[in-house]
Amino acid sequence: MSLLDHLNEAVHAGQPVALCTVVNTTGSVPRHAGAKMLVFPDGRFEGTVGGGETEKLAHQEALGAIKDGRTRFLKYNLINVEKGDPGLCGGTVTIFVEPFLSAPTVVVIGGGHVGRAVVHLASWLGYRVVLSDDRVELCTPEAVPEADEYLPIPIEEVPGRVTIGPQTFFVLVTRGVEVDLMGLPPLFETSAPYIGLIGSKRRWAHCQEKLLEAGIPQEQIDRVHSPIGLEINAETPDEIAVSIMAEITAIRNEGKRHFRKA
């Protein structure tokens, strides 16, 4: 299987990867423009961009690109041992690192009125949507037809069943604090960029108190967006869904600094 076949397979499977391509060289170098290396989240790789320290550094940058979703231009001087290859080839090499991430995904936990509205709006906005609820009758294509995947499992098992990357957004619209307290600790062990939790400020204060009593560090608790969504005085499930997806869109587009909650 060729390197590009591996890339195509990963993209279709929704597995994030990063492609490193030599785009320019000068002088004596081990690999020339067009050389490629594909890096997987677990550190595996296919292909080569020259080996040695240069490839090691490119590999590290590729793993970083998978985590943050940002492209990189890397330029290494192979005369400088610290910046390039200890083999001292004598040239320079420029490498472009391009992450291929899974589609932006909204994981909706809770198949009630608000959950169904979020699934509908997120799907309409082009997100891949995963719906989970341990109440099986609320987590089916018949009940909520617009989700891409259905996980009728306990909330604490959801993180282990979802590929989590820099564009995975968790929306907890559950039936109560008891469920939230089971679901949040496993989410804190992930790198999810967004964990939103529905409920009043009073409900969230009670939930925080219980999490602290359970030994969850405050810095982890501070990752939770609650009350969920931008403050637009939303009342109906559809309006709440708009508020939630507006907040997710702002974060995804790095525009959240322009918005403030009341």
Short mmCIF file of C-alpha atoms in Angstrom, two decimals:
data_model
loop_
_atom_site.label_atom_id
_atom_site.label_comp_id
_atom_site.label_asym_id
_atom_site.label_seq_id
_atom_site.Cartn_x
_atom_site.Cartn_y
_atom_site.Cartn_z
CA MET A 1 0.00 0.00 0.00
CA SER A 2 1.39 3.40 -0.98
CA LEU A 3 1.71 6.32 1.42
CA LEU A 4 -1.16 8.11 -0.29
CA ASP A 5 -3.28 4.97 0.05
CA HIS A 6 -2.59 5.07 3.80
CA LEU A 7 -3.62 8.74 3.83
CA ASN A 8 -6.83 8.04 1.93
CA GLU A 9 -7.67 5.13 4.23
CA ALA A 10 -7.12 7.25 7.35
CA VAL A 11 -9.24 10.13 6.06
CA HIS A 12 -12.13 7.84 5.15
CA ALA A 13 -11.92 6.14 8.56
CA GLY A 14 -12.04 9.51 10.32
CA GLN A 15 -8.56 9.02 11.79
CA PRO A 16 -6.53 12.23 12.19
CA VAL A 17 -3.08 12.17 10.58
CA ALA A 18 -0.44 14.66 9.45
CA LEU A 19 1.38 14.65 6.12
CA CYS A 20 4.95 15.98 6.04
CA THR A 21 6.18 16.97 2.57
CA VAL A 22 9.60 18.26 1.58
CA VAL A 23 8.77 21.34 -0.51
CA ASN A 24 12.21 22.89 -1.05
CA THR A 25 15.87 22.02 -0.62
CA THR A 26 19.24 23.63 -1.22
CA GLY A 27 22.66 22.07 -1.23
CA SER A 28 23.36 18.53 -0.16
CA VAL A 29 20.34 16.87 1.46
CA PRO A 30 19.26 13.24 1.97
CA ARG A 31 15.80 13.73 0.40
CA HIS A 32 14.53 16.20 -2.18
CA ALA A 33 11.27 18.02 -2.88
CA GLY A 34 8.31 15.67 -2.96
CA ALA A 35 9.52 13.28 -0.26
CA LYS A 36 6.70 12.52 2.15
CA MET A 37 6.08 11.08 5.60
CA LEU A 38 2.64 10.33 7.05
CA VAL A 39 2.38 10.49 10.85
CA PHE A 40 -0.37 8.89 12.97
CA PRO A 41 -1.54 10.02 16.42
CA ASP A 42 0.11 7.05 18.14
CA GLY A 43 3.51 7.97 16.66
CA ARG A 44 3.54 5.45 13.83
CA PHE A 45 4.64 6.76 10.46
CA GLU A 46 4.94 5.77 6.82
CA GLY A 47 7.55 7.14 4.43
CA THR A 48 10.52 9.38 5.18
CA VAL A 49 11.66 12.98 4.79
CA GLY A 50 15.32 12.14 5.21
CA GLY A 51 15.85 10.41 8.52
CA GLY A 52 18.06 11.59 11.34
CA GLU A 53 17.39 14.62 13.52
CA THR A 54 15.48 16.44 10.78
CA GLU A 55 12.93 13.66 10.53
CA LYS A 56 12.70 13.40 14.32
CA LEU A 57 11.88 17.10 14.59
CA ALA A 58 9.38 16.92 11.73
CA HIS A 59 7.74 13.94 13.40
CA GLN A 60 7.34 15.91 16.64
CA GLU A 61 5.83 18.85 14.77
CA ALA A 62 3.44 16.51 12.96
CA LEU A 63 2.14 15.16 16.26
CA GLY A 64 1.64 18.75 17.39
CA ALA A 65 -0.28 19.52 14.20
CA ILE A 66 -2.61 16.59 14.83
CA LYS A 67 -3.36 18.00 18.28
CA ASP A 68 -3.89 21.66 17.37
CA GLY A 69 -5.02 21.35 13.74
CA ARG A 70 -2.52 23.93 12.46
CA THR A 71 -0.26 23.65 9.42
CA ARG A 72 3.47 24.28 9.77
CA PHE A 73 6.37 25.34 7.54
CA LEU A 74 9.63 23.97 8.92
CA LYS A 75 13.06 25.02 7.70
CA TYR A 76 16.13 23.16 8.88
CA ASN A 77 19.77 24.01 8.29
CA LEU A 78 21.60 20.72 8.05
CA ILE A 79 24.90 22.36 8.97
CA ASN A 80 23.59 23.20 12.44
CA VAL A 81 23.46 20.06 14.53
CA GLU A 82 20.87 21.53 16.91
CA LYS A 83 18.48 22.56 14.14
CA GLY A 84 19.20 19.94 11.54
CA ASP A 85 20.76 16.58 10.90
CA PRO A 86 23.82 15.44 12.85
CA GLY A 87 25.06 13.95 9.61
CA LEU A 88 25.98 17.48 8.52
CA CYS A 89 24.88 17.14 4.90
CA GLY A 90 25.44 20.84 4.37
CA GLY A 91 22.13 21.96 2.86
CA THR A 92 18.74 23.22 3.94
CA VAL A 93 15.34 21.57 3.76
CA THR A 94 11.86 23.07 4.03
CA ILE A 95 9.02 20.79 5.11
CA PHE A 96 5.30 21.52 4.99
CA VAL A 97 3.25 19.77 7.67
CA GLU A 98 -0.46 19.45 6.90
CA PRO A 99 -2.89 17.90 9.37
CA PHE A 100 -5.84 15.91 8.05
CA LEU A 101 -8.37 15.86 10.86
CA SER A 102 -11.62 14.05 11.25
CA ALA A 103 -14.68 16.13 10.39
CA PRO A 104 -15.71 18.58 13.13
CA THR A 105 -17.90 16.52 15.41
CA VAL A 106 -20.57 17.44 17.92
CA VAL A 107 -21.22 14.73 20.49
CA VAL A 108 -24.67 15.30 21.97
CA ILE A 109 -25.26 13.46 25.23
CA GLY A 110 -28.97 13.49 25.99
CA GLY A 111 -31.77 12.75 23.54
CA GLY A 112 -34.44 15.01 25.00
CA HIS A 113 -36.00 18.10 23.43
CA VAL A 114 -32.82 20.21 23.53
CA GLY A 115 -30.63 17.32 22.43
CA ARG A 116 -32.80 16.69 19.38
CA ALA A 117 -32.71 20.39 18.49
CA VAL A 118 -28.91 20.47 18.77
CA VAL A 119 -28.60 17.37 16.57
CA HIS A 120 -30.79 19.00 13.93
CA LEU A 121 -28.92 22.31 13.91
CA ALA A 122 -25.43 20.81 14.10
CA SER A 123 -26.22 18.52 11.18
CA TRP A 124 -27.59 21.44 9.17
CA LEU A 125 -24.36 23.36 9.89
CA GLY A 126 -22.29 20.52 8.44
CA TYR A 127 -20.97 18.90 11.60
CA ARG A 128 -20.70 15.18 12.04
CA VAL A 129 -23.12 14.41 14.86
CA VAL A 130 -22.94 11.64 17.44
CA LEU A 131 -25.94 11.15 19.73
CA SER A 132 -25.71 9.24 22.99
CA ASP A 133 -28.31 8.42 25.63
CA ASP A 134 -28.57 5.39 27.87
CA ARG A 135 -32.32 5.51 27.33
CA VAL A 136 -32.29 3.39 24.19
CA GLU A 137 -35.67 4.58 22.93
CA LEU A 138 -34.31 8.15 22.68
CA CYS A 139 -31.17 7.16 20.80
CA THR A 140 -32.35 5.70 17.50
CA PRO A 141 -32.64 6.94 13.90
CA GLU A 142 -36.41 6.78 14.32
CA ALA A 143 -36.38 9.09 17.34
CA VAL A 144 -33.66 11.44 16.08
CA PRO A 145 -33.09 10.88 12.36
CA GLU A 146 -30.30 13.38 11.68
CA ALA A 147 -27.42 11.98 13.75
CA ASP A 148 -24.56 10.18 11.99
CA GLU A 149 -23.90 7.76 14.84
CA TYR A 150 -25.92 6.50 17.80
CA LEU A 151 -24.42 5.35 21.10
CA PRO A 152 -27.14 4.01 23.45
CA ILE A 153 -24.63 3.50 26.26
CA PRO A 154 -23.92 4.89 29.75
CA ILE A 155 -22.47 8.40 29.67
CA GLU A 156 -19.16 7.38 31.25
CA GLU A 157 -18.45 5.05 28.31
CA VAL A 158 -18.89 7.69 25.61
CA PRO A 159 -15.30 9.10 25.52
CA GLY A 160 -13.92 5.64 24.85
CA ARG A 161 -16.20 5.20 21.84
CA VAL A 162 -15.47 8.51 20.10
CA THR A 163 -12.36 9.65 18.25
CA ILE A 164 -11.50 12.89 20.07
CA GLY A 165 -9.49 15.60 18.35
CA PRO A 166 -9.18 19.39 18.25
CA GLN A 167 -12.58 19.62 16.55
CA THR A 168 -14.62 17.38 18.84
CA PHE A 169 -17.24 19.24 20.86
CA PHE A 170 -19.19 17.64 23.71
CA VAL A 171 -22.69 18.91 24.49
CA LEU A 172 -24.15 17.52 27.71
CA VAL A 173 -27.89 18.11 27.79
CA THR A 174 -28.68 15.42 30.30
CA ARG A 175 -31.59 14.76 32.62
CA GLY A 176 -29.81 15.70 35.85
CA VAL A 177 -26.74 16.34 37.98
CA GLU A 178 -26.37 12.66 38.83
CA VAL A 179 -25.77 11.84 35.18
CA ASP A 180 -23.40 14.79 34.78
CA LEU A 181 -21.31 13.63 37.73
CA MET A 182 -20.83 10.24 36.07
CA GLY A 183 -20.00 11.70 32.67
CA LEU A 184 -17.69 14.62 33.39
CA PRO A 185 -14.69 12.84 35.02
CA PRO A 186 -14.00 10.64 31.96
CA LEU A 187 -14.26 13.72 29.73
CA PHE A 188 -11.67 15.51 31.86
CA GLU A 189 -9.21 12.78 30.90
CA THR A 190 -9.53 13.74 27.22
CA SER A 191 -8.19 16.65 25.19
CA ALA A 192 -11.65 17.74 24.03
CA PRO A 193 -11.57 21.50 23.34
CA TYR A 194 -15.19 22.01 24.38
CA ILE A 195 -17.31 20.49 27.13
CA GLY A 196 -20.65 22.24 27.46
CA LEU A 197 -23.16 21.48 30.20
CA ILE A 198 -26.79 22.55 30.28
CA GLY A 199 -28.42 23.81 33.45
CA SER A 200 -28.82 26.81 35.69
CA LYS A 201 -25.97 28.50 37.53
CA ARG A 202 -27.30 26.91 40.71
CA ARG A 203 -27.22 23.43 39.18
CA TRP A 204 -23.66 24.00 37.96
CA ALA A 205 -22.55 25.29 41.38
CA HIS A 206 -23.92 22.11 42.99
CA CYS A 207 -22.20 19.98 40.36
CA GLN A 208 -18.88 21.78 40.91
CA GLU A 209 -19.13 21.20 44.64
CA LYS A 210 -19.62 17.47 44.13
CA LEU A 211 -16.75 17.27 41.63
CA LEU A 212 -14.38 19.00 44.05
CA GLU A 213 -15.45 16.62 46.81
CA ALA A 214 -14.57 13.76 44.46
CA GLY A 215 -11.05 15.14 44.06
CA ILE A 216 -11.38 16.67 40.59
CA PRO A 217 -8.89 19.58 40.24
CA GLN A 218 -10.40 23.04 39.78
CA GLU A 219 -8.45 23.58 36.56
CA GLN A 220 -10.26 20.62 35.02
CA ILE A 221 -13.64 21.82 36.25
CA ASP A 222 -12.92 25.22 34.70
CA ARG A 223 -12.90 23.57 31.26
CA VAL A 224 -16.68 23.20 31.43
CA HIS A 225 -18.87 25.80 29.72
CA SER A 226 -21.89 26.08 31.97
CA PRO A 227 -24.49 27.38 31.65
CA ILE A 228 -23.94 26.19 28.10
CA GLY A 229 -24.15 28.49 25.07
CA LEU A 230 -23.92 32.20 24.40
CA GLU A 231 -26.29 34.40 26.36
CA ILE A 232 -29.10 35.30 23.96
CA ASN A 233 -31.99 34.94 26.41
CA ALA A 234 -32.91 31.62 24.78
CA GLU A 235 -36.05 29.89 26.04
CA THR A 236 -37.25 27.24 23.58
CA PRO A 237 -35.22 24.11 22.68
CA ASP A 238 -34.54 25.53 19.22
CA GLU A 239 -33.31 28.83 20.67
CA ILE A 240 -31.11 27.00 23.16
CA ALA A 241 -29.66 24.96 20.28
CA VAL A 242 -28.83 28.19 18.44
CA SER A 243 -27.09 29.48 21.57
CA ILE A 244 -25.07 26.27 21.94
CA MET A 245 -24.01 26.04 18.31
CA ALA A 246 -23.14 29.76 18.27
CA GLU A 247 -20.74 29.19 21.16
CA ILE A 248 -19.20 26.14 19.49
CA THR A 249 -18.84 28.02 16.19
CA ALA A 250 -17.20 30.95 17.98
CA ILE A 251 -14.70 28.66 19.68
CA ARG A 252 -14.03 26.73 16.48
CA ASN A 253 -13.40 30.00 14.63
CA GLU A 254 -11.36 31.40 17.52
CA GLY A 255 -13.87 34.17 17.91
CA LYS A 256 -15.03 33.52 21.44
CA ARG A 257 -13.04 36.48 22.75
CA HIS A 258 -15.59 38.72 21.02
CA PHE A 259 -18.46 37.29 23.04
CA ARG A 260 -19.27 37.52 26.71
CA LYS A 261 -21.81 35.79 28.87
CA ALA A 262 -24.14 37.90 30.98
#
